[in-house]
Amino acid sequence: MPRHFLKDDDLTSAEQKEVLELALALTEDRFARRPFAGPRTVAVLFDKSSTRTRVSFATGIVELGGSPLVIEAGASQMGRGESIADTTRVLTRQVSAIVWRTFGQERIEEMASVATVPVINALTDEYHPCQILADLLTIAQRTGGLADGDQALAGRSMAYLGDGANNMAHSYLLGGAVAGMDVRIAAPATHRPDPAVLARAEEIAAATGGSVLVTDDPVAAVAGVDAVLTDTWVSMGQEDEKSARDADLFGAYAVTDELMARAGETAVFLHCLPAYRGKEVAASVIDGPASVVWDEAENRLHAQKALMTWLVDHPDDATAPHALERSAS
Ligand code: CP
Ligand code: NVA
């Protein structure tokens, strides 16, 4: 049975570090690994818009020796009602991995329950775990790399400001906790993380030495942190709420120069992109010296290549205990 990557804690702390170390190595020697040589085909399905995810998976699969098959899911028979299970059975007879950007997490979980090849979450309403791997790689590059100890990210801190209930907030909580980081989420009381995700992040942090804080105070959240993070106030699928998701609700959480000045002296600014200047981030911050957003966007390529290589290298671990149990044992 294959290993899948559906959310951030599908990798243990040690496994996440292996993936990040491989990603770092691939930044130095881009064509070092060829797990899809043949070429083997990887299906990349989109139910939502994408620029970075589309380009980085397609490019990465080619660089790993394979052939990407990018499918607009709405234009496939799924768009006319063919079931996820039947679609997955057809795909897994032919391709070597499936990457899917979709809506509810239960959709990709259903796919993974049927798939005989690795399934990778390229963003759901609940999680965006590939983005967090790229972000952790970016933070590691800027705060001493991964080579200076067993867990170079452990003890580092990051503060995410804005919609605390979206996919990025949830993935920062889980992925940051797996990395042993100090993760802080500042959001209005109406848009806090899912309590179940928060509880899971707290459980993981207790095992990895990390910590988790959710607050409505953006100033307290950014105090002294290594990285300040934000995301759009209107995620894909929330377009109907656009007028309500504006500065009246989230304005206090916009990343400004004043807030960046309260972060650590060498703090970096990250944004998964696309960004809306003058909304969740000031132009002077995202276009300023602390911003590492273009490295972050490039790191999608390296992180996902490492993830795909790692999953191909670890095909038979489906019976292993869950991530937390593995990290605790
Ligand atoms: N950050 C990110 O996933 O970008 P896209 O929506 O353009 O893929
Ligand atoms: N939270 C955003 C992330 C985009 C990459 C969304 O889901 O639209």
Short mmCIF file of C-alpha atoms and ligand atoms in Angstrom, two decimals:
data_model
loop_
_atom_site.label_atom_id
_atom_site.label_comp_id
_atom_site.label_asym_id
_atom_site.label_seq_id
_atom_site.Cartn_x
_atom_site.Cartn_y
_atom_site.Cartn_z
CA MET A 1 0.00 0.00 0.00
CA PRO A 2 1.26 3.51 -0.74
CA ARG A 3 1.84 6.35 1.67
CA HIS A 4 -0.29 9.43 1.00
CA PHE A 5 0.19 13.10 1.94
CA LEU A 6 -3.27 14.43 2.71
CA LYS A 7 -2.43 16.70 5.62
CA ASP A 8 0.65 17.97 7.37
CA ASP A 9 0.84 15.36 10.10
CA ASP A 10 0.88 12.49 7.62
CA LEU A 11 4.67 12.90 7.98
CA THR A 12 6.31 12.42 11.37
CA SER A 13 8.79 14.95 12.62
CA ALA A 14 11.71 12.79 11.42
CA GLU A 15 10.05 12.13 8.07
CA GLN A 16 9.27 15.81 7.52
CA LYS A 17 12.92 16.57 8.17
CA GLU A 18 14.00 13.91 5.64
CA VAL A 19 11.75 15.50 3.02
CA LEU A 20 13.06 19.00 3.77
CA GLU A 21 16.68 17.83 3.67
CA LEU A 22 16.06 16.19 0.31
CA ALA A 23 14.37 19.38 -0.90
CA LEU A 24 17.40 21.38 0.18
CA ALA A 25 19.69 18.95 -1.68
CA LEU A 26 17.51 19.30 -4.80
CA THR A 27 17.93 23.07 -4.70
CA GLU A 28 21.68 22.41 -5.19
CA ASP A 29 21.40 19.56 -7.72
CA ARG A 30 18.06 19.87 -9.42
CA PHE A 31 18.21 16.70 -11.54
CA ALA A 32 19.76 14.38 -8.93
CA ARG A 33 16.67 12.19 -8.49
CA ARG A 34 14.61 10.44 -11.21
CA PRO A 35 11.87 8.40 -9.47
CA PHE A 36 9.51 8.81 -12.42
CA ALA A 37 12.07 7.86 -15.09
CA GLY A 38 10.45 5.88 -17.84
CA PRO A 39 8.72 8.27 -18.11
CA ARG A 40 5.99 7.38 -15.63
CA THR A 41 2.87 9.53 -15.64
CA VAL A 42 1.61 11.56 -12.67
CA ALA A 43 -1.96 12.89 -12.78
CA VAL A 44 -2.44 16.43 -11.45
CA LEU A 45 -6.13 17.29 -11.03
CA PHE A 46 -7.60 20.71 -10.38
CA ASP A 47 -11.10 21.52 -9.09
CA LYS A 48 -9.96 25.09 -8.32
CA SER A 49 -7.77 27.76 -9.90
CA SER A 50 -3.97 27.58 -9.60
CA THR A 51 -0.78 29.15 -10.89
CA ARG A 52 2.03 28.05 -8.56
CA THR A 53 0.76 24.56 -7.80
CA ARG A 54 0.11 23.81 -11.45
CA VAL A 55 3.52 25.05 -12.61
CA SER A 56 5.54 23.56 -9.75
CA PHE A 57 3.99 20.08 -9.96
CA ALA A 58 4.18 19.96 -13.77
CA THR A 59 7.78 21.18 -13.77
CA GLY A 60 8.76 19.00 -10.84
CA ILE A 61 7.34 15.82 -12.36
CA VAL A 62 9.30 16.47 -15.58
CA GLU A 63 12.48 17.14 -13.59
CA LEU A 64 11.96 13.81 -11.77
CA GLY A 65 11.95 12.03 -15.14
CA GLY A 66 8.19 11.71 -15.44
CA SER A 67 5.32 13.04 -17.50
CA PRO A 68 2.65 15.24 -15.89
CA LEU A 69 -0.96 14.80 -16.96
CA VAL A 70 -2.71 17.99 -15.85
CA ILE A 71 -6.50 17.56 -15.79
CA GLU A 72 -9.15 20.19 -15.17
CA ALA A 73 -11.35 17.91 -13.12
CA GLY A 74 -14.50 19.73 -14.19
CA ALA A 75 -13.74 18.85 -17.78
CA SER A 76 -13.29 15.17 -16.92
CA GLN A 77 -16.25 12.82 -16.37
CA MET A 78 -16.07 13.74 -12.67
CA GLY A 79 -17.54 17.07 -13.75
CA ARG A 80 -20.56 15.13 -15.04
CA GLY A 81 -20.97 13.02 -11.92
CA GLU A 82 -18.59 10.05 -12.22
CA SER A 83 -17.67 9.06 -8.69
CA ILE A 84 -14.35 9.79 -7.01
CA ALA A 85 -13.88 6.08 -6.37
CA ASP A 86 -14.42 5.02 -9.99
CA THR A 87 -12.19 7.85 -11.27
CA THR A 88 -9.47 6.80 -8.84
CA ARG A 89 -9.67 3.14 -9.90
CA VAL A 90 -9.16 4.17 -13.53
CA LEU A 91 -6.27 6.53 -12.74
CA THR A 92 -4.41 4.12 -10.47
CA ARG A 93 -4.29 1.43 -13.18
CA GLN A 94 -2.18 3.82 -15.25
CA VAL A 95 -0.42 6.59 -13.34
CA SER A 96 2.27 6.47 -10.64
CA ALA A 97 0.85 9.16 -8.34
CA ILE A 98 -2.16 11.47 -8.13
CA VAL A 99 -2.06 15.11 -7.06
CA TRP A 100 -5.44 16.76 -6.43
CA ARG A 101 -6.62 20.28 -5.57
CA THR A 102 -10.24 20.08 -4.51
CA PHE A 103 -12.87 21.28 -2.05
CA GLY A 104 -13.68 19.22 1.07
CA GLN A 105 -10.96 17.13 2.70
CA GLU A 106 -13.31 14.15 2.69
CA ARG A 107 -13.04 14.07 -1.11
CA ILE A 108 -9.29 13.49 -1.14
CA GLU A 109 -9.58 11.06 1.77
CA GLU A 110 -12.07 9.05 -0.31
CA MET A 111 -9.62 9.04 -3.22
CA ALA A 112 -6.78 7.87 -0.97
CA SER A 113 -8.91 5.08 0.46
CA VAL A 114 -9.22 3.60 -3.04
CA ALA A 115 -5.87 4.57 -4.60
CA THR A 116 -3.02 2.08 -4.98
CA VAL A 117 -0.55 4.90 -5.75
CA PRO A 118 0.40 7.90 -3.58
CA VAL A 119 -2.23 10.66 -3.37
CA ILE A 120 -1.01 14.20 -2.60
CA ASN A 121 -3.17 17.07 -1.37
CA ALA A 122 -2.53 20.12 -3.55
CA LEU A 123 -4.97 22.19 -1.40
CA THR A 124 -8.36 21.48 0.07
CA ASP A 125 -10.73 23.76 1.95
CA GLU A 126 -9.12 22.49 5.18
CA TYR A 127 -5.38 22.08 4.44
CA HIS A 128 -2.56 23.14 2.10
CA PRO A 129 0.28 20.86 3.27
CA CYS A 130 2.55 21.15 0.20
CA GLN A 131 2.66 24.92 0.73
CA ILE A 132 3.76 24.45 4.33
CA LEU A 133 6.64 22.17 3.26
CA ALA A 134 7.81 24.97 0.95
CA ASP A 135 7.38 27.53 3.71
CA LEU A 136 9.33 25.45 6.23
CA LEU A 137 12.10 25.03 3.66
CA THR A 138 12.15 28.79 3.13
CA ILE A 139 12.29 29.52 6.86
CA ALA A 140 15.04 26.92 7.32
CA GLN A 141 17.10 28.48 4.51
CA ARG A 142 16.79 31.88 6.18
CA THR A 143 17.36 30.81 9.77
CA GLY A 144 20.42 28.62 9.50
CA GLY A 145 19.37 25.80 7.19
CA LEU A 146 18.67 22.22 8.22
CA ALA A 147 22.25 21.10 8.68
CA ASP A 148 22.95 22.61 12.08
CA GLY A 149 21.37 20.02 14.31
CA ASP A 150 18.72 17.36 14.42
CA GLN A 151 15.80 19.77 14.23
CA ALA A 152 17.01 23.14 13.00
CA LEU A 153 13.42 24.37 12.73
CA ALA A 154 12.61 23.28 16.28
CA GLY A 155 12.31 26.27 18.55
CA ARG A 156 11.90 28.70 15.65
CA SER A 157 8.74 30.80 15.80
CA MET A 158 6.18 31.91 13.25
CA ALA A 159 3.06 34.04 13.50
CA TYR A 160 0.18 33.81 11.01
CA LEU A 161 -2.25 36.74 10.89
CA GLY A 162 -5.70 36.90 9.31
CA ASP A 163 -8.25 34.18 8.59
CA GLY A 164 -7.44 31.68 11.33
CA ALA A 165 -10.06 29.22 10.06
CA ASN A 166 -8.66 28.66 6.57
CA ASN A 167 -6.49 25.96 5.02
CA MET A 168 -3.22 27.86 5.53
CA ALA A 169 -3.86 28.46 9.23
CA HIS A 170 -4.68 24.79 9.78
CA SER A 171 -1.62 23.60 7.89
CA TYR A 172 0.69 26.03 9.70
CA LEU A 173 -0.65 24.69 13.00
CA LEU A 174 -0.07 21.05 12.10
CA GLY A 175 3.08 21.38 10.00
CA GLY A 176 4.71 23.82 12.39
CA ALA A 177 3.92 21.58 15.36
CA VAL A 178 5.40 18.58 13.53
CA ALA A 179 8.57 20.67 13.00
CA GLY A 180 8.68 21.50 16.73
CA MET A 181 8.11 25.18 16.08
CA ASP A 182 6.39 27.86 18.15
CA VAL A 183 3.26 28.52 16.04
CA ARG A 184 1.07 31.54 16.74
CA ILE A 185 -2.22 32.32 15.02
CA ALA A 186 -3.78 35.78 15.39
CA ALA A 187 -7.34 36.00 14.11
CA PRO A 188 -10.68 37.54 15.01
CA ALA A 189 -12.76 35.50 17.45
CA THR A 190 -15.16 34.61 14.63
CA HIS A 191 -12.39 33.09 12.47
CA ARG A 192 -10.32 30.93 14.78
CA PRO A 193 -8.98 27.52 13.76
CA ASP A 194 -11.11 24.41 13.91
CA PRO A 195 -10.88 23.25 17.56
CA ALA A 196 -10.12 19.69 16.46
CA VAL A 197 -7.14 20.86 14.38
CA LEU A 198 -5.94 23.04 17.23
CA ALA A 199 -6.20 20.14 19.68
CA ARG A 200 -4.28 17.91 17.29
CA ALA A 201 -1.55 20.57 16.87
CA GLU A 202 -1.28 20.89 20.67
CA GLU A 203 -0.96 17.11 20.96
CA ILE A 204 1.80 17.01 18.32
CA ALA A 205 3.59 20.02 19.84
CA ALA A 206 3.65 18.29 23.22
CA ALA A 207 5.55 15.43 21.57
CA THR A 208 7.92 17.51 19.42
CA GLY A 209 8.75 20.29 21.89
CA GLY A 210 6.85 22.88 19.88
CA SER A 211 4.06 25.15 21.07
CA VAL A 212 0.81 26.55 19.77
CA LEU A 213 -0.94 29.83 20.55
CA VAL A 214 -4.22 31.23 19.20
CA THR A 215 -4.99 34.83 20.04
CA ASP A 216 -6.98 37.78 18.78
CA ASP A 217 -4.00 40.07 19.47
CA PRO A 218 -1.77 40.52 16.38
CA VAL A 219 0.82 42.55 18.30
CA ALA A 220 1.29 39.82 20.89
CA ALA A 221 1.44 37.18 18.15
CA VAL A 222 4.30 38.74 16.17
CA ALA A 223 6.46 39.71 19.17
CA GLY A 224 10.01 38.54 18.42
CA VAL A 225 9.06 35.87 15.87
CA ASP A 226 11.35 34.50 13.15
CA ALA A 227 8.65 34.61 10.47
CA VAL A 228 5.44 36.56 9.88
CA LEU A 229 2.87 34.91 7.60
CA THR A 230 -0.45 35.81 6.08
CA ASP A 231 -2.88 34.77 3.35
CA THR A 232 -5.81 36.19 1.43
CA TRP A 233 -8.90 37.05 3.45
CA VAL A 234 -11.08 35.41 0.76
CA SER A 235 -10.13 31.84 -0.02
CA MET A 236 -11.29 29.97 -3.10
CA GLY A 237 -14.91 28.96 -2.62
CA GLN A 238 -15.64 31.94 -0.35
CA GLU A 239 -16.27 34.46 -3.13
CA ASP A 240 -19.90 34.93 -2.02
CA GLU A 241 -18.63 36.25 1.35
CA LYS A 242 -16.16 38.67 -0.24
CA SER A 243 -17.86 41.88 0.88
CA ALA A 244 -17.97 40.68 4.51
CA ARG A 245 -14.36 39.44 4.47
CA ASP A 246 -12.78 42.87 4.31
CA ALA A 247 -10.94 45.37 6.48
CA ASP A 248 -13.81 45.74 8.94
CA LEU A 249 -13.26 42.11 9.91
CA PHE A 250 -9.56 41.48 9.25
CA GLY A 251 -8.01 44.97 9.02
CA ALA A 252 -6.29 44.73 12.43
CA TYR A 253 -4.46 41.63 11.16
CA ALA A 254 -3.04 43.20 7.99
CA VAL A 255 0.75 42.86 7.95
CA THR A 256 2.16 46.37 8.05
CA ASP A 257 5.62 47.81 8.61
CA GLU A 258 4.55 48.62 12.17
CA LEU A 259 3.75 44.98 12.88
CA MET A 260 6.93 43.75 11.15
CA ALA A 261 8.92 46.09 13.41
CA ARG A 262 7.65 44.11 16.42
CA ALA A 263 8.84 40.78 14.98
CA GLY A 264 12.41 39.54 15.42
CA GLU A 265 15.20 41.70 14.05
CA THR A 266 15.88 39.30 11.16
CA ALA A 267 12.26 38.20 10.71
CA VAL A 268 11.12 37.20 7.25
CA PHE A 269 7.71 37.71 5.66
CA LEU A 270 5.98 34.85 3.84
CA HIS A 271 2.76 34.68 1.83
CA CYS A 272 1.64 31.62 -0.12
CA LEU A 273 0.34 33.93 -2.88
CA PRO A 274 -1.70 35.16 -4.65
CA ALA A 275 -1.43 38.34 -2.55
CA TYR A 276 -3.69 41.37 -2.36
CA ARG A 277 -1.58 44.42 -1.56
CA GLY A 278 -3.35 46.91 0.67
CA LYS A 279 -5.55 44.16 2.09
CA GLU A 280 -3.82 41.39 4.06
CA VAL A 281 -0.33 42.87 3.47
CA ALA A 282 1.09 46.31 2.80
CA ALA A 283 2.94 46.67 -0.51
CA SER A 284 5.94 48.00 1.44
CA VAL A 285 6.16 44.68 3.33
CA ILE A 286 5.65 42.17 0.51
CA ASP A 287 7.89 44.20 -1.81
CA GLY A 288 10.33 45.11 0.98
CA PRO A 289 13.58 43.63 2.32
CA ALA A 290 12.01 41.15 4.77
CA SER A 291 9.91 39.49 2.08
CA VAL A 292 10.98 36.02 0.88
CA VAL A 293 7.84 35.31 -1.12
CA TRP A 294 9.63 34.58 -4.41
CA ASP A 295 11.98 32.08 -2.75
CA GLU A 296 8.89 30.62 -1.13
CA ALA A 297 7.13 30.26 -4.50
CA GLU A 298 10.22 28.61 -6.03
CA ASN A 299 10.46 26.28 -3.05
CA ARG A 300 7.12 24.73 -3.98
CA LEU A 301 9.08 23.05 -6.79
CA HIS A 302 11.89 21.72 -4.61
CA ALA A 303 9.66 20.70 -1.69
CA GLN A 304 7.15 18.84 -3.86
CA LYS A 305 9.90 17.06 -5.83
CA ALA A 306 11.34 15.91 -2.51
CA LEU A 307 7.91 14.84 -1.26
CA MET A 308 7.12 12.84 -4.41
CA THR A 309 10.55 11.19 -4.33
CA TRP A 310 10.12 10.32 -0.64
CA LEU A 311 6.66 8.83 -1.19
CA VAL A 312 7.92 6.68 -4.07
CA ASP A 313 10.83 5.58 -1.84
CA HIS A 314 8.47 4.60 1.03
CA PRO A 315 5.69 2.55 -0.56
CA ASP A 316 4.94 0.05 2.15
CA ASP A 317 4.38 1.99 5.34
CA ALA A 318 0.57 2.12 5.28
CA THR A 319 0.33 -0.18 8.28
CA ALA A 320 2.66 2.00 10.34
CA PRO A 321 1.08 3.69 13.34
CA HIS A 322 -0.14 7.23 12.90
CA ALA A 323 2.33 10.09 12.81
CA LEU A 324 2.11 11.09 16.45
CA GLU A 325 2.50 7.55 17.70
CA ARG A 326 5.47 7.08 15.39
CA SER A 327 7.07 10.32 16.57
CA ALA A 328 6.49 9.43 20.22
CA SER A 329 7.86 5.88 19.95
N1 CP B 1 0.11 29.20 -3.25
C1 CP B 1 -0.59 28.51 -4.16
O1 CP B 1 -1.00 27.37 -3.94
O2 CP B 1 -0.75 29.17 -5.34
P1 CP B 1 -1.72 28.73 -6.53
O3 CP B 1 -3.13 28.85 -6.04
O4 CP B 1 -1.42 29.71 -7.64
O5 CP B 1 -1.41 27.32 -6.92
N1 NVA B 2 -6.35 30.18 1.43
C1 NVA B 2 -6.14 30.32 -0.01
C2 NVA B 2 -4.82 29.74 -0.41
C3 NVA B 2 -4.50 29.92 -1.86
C4 NVA B 2 -3.22 29.27 -2.26
C5 NVA B 2 -7.27 29.64 -0.75
O1 NVA B 2 -7.68 28.54 -0.36
O2 NVA B 2 -7.75 30.22 -1.73
#
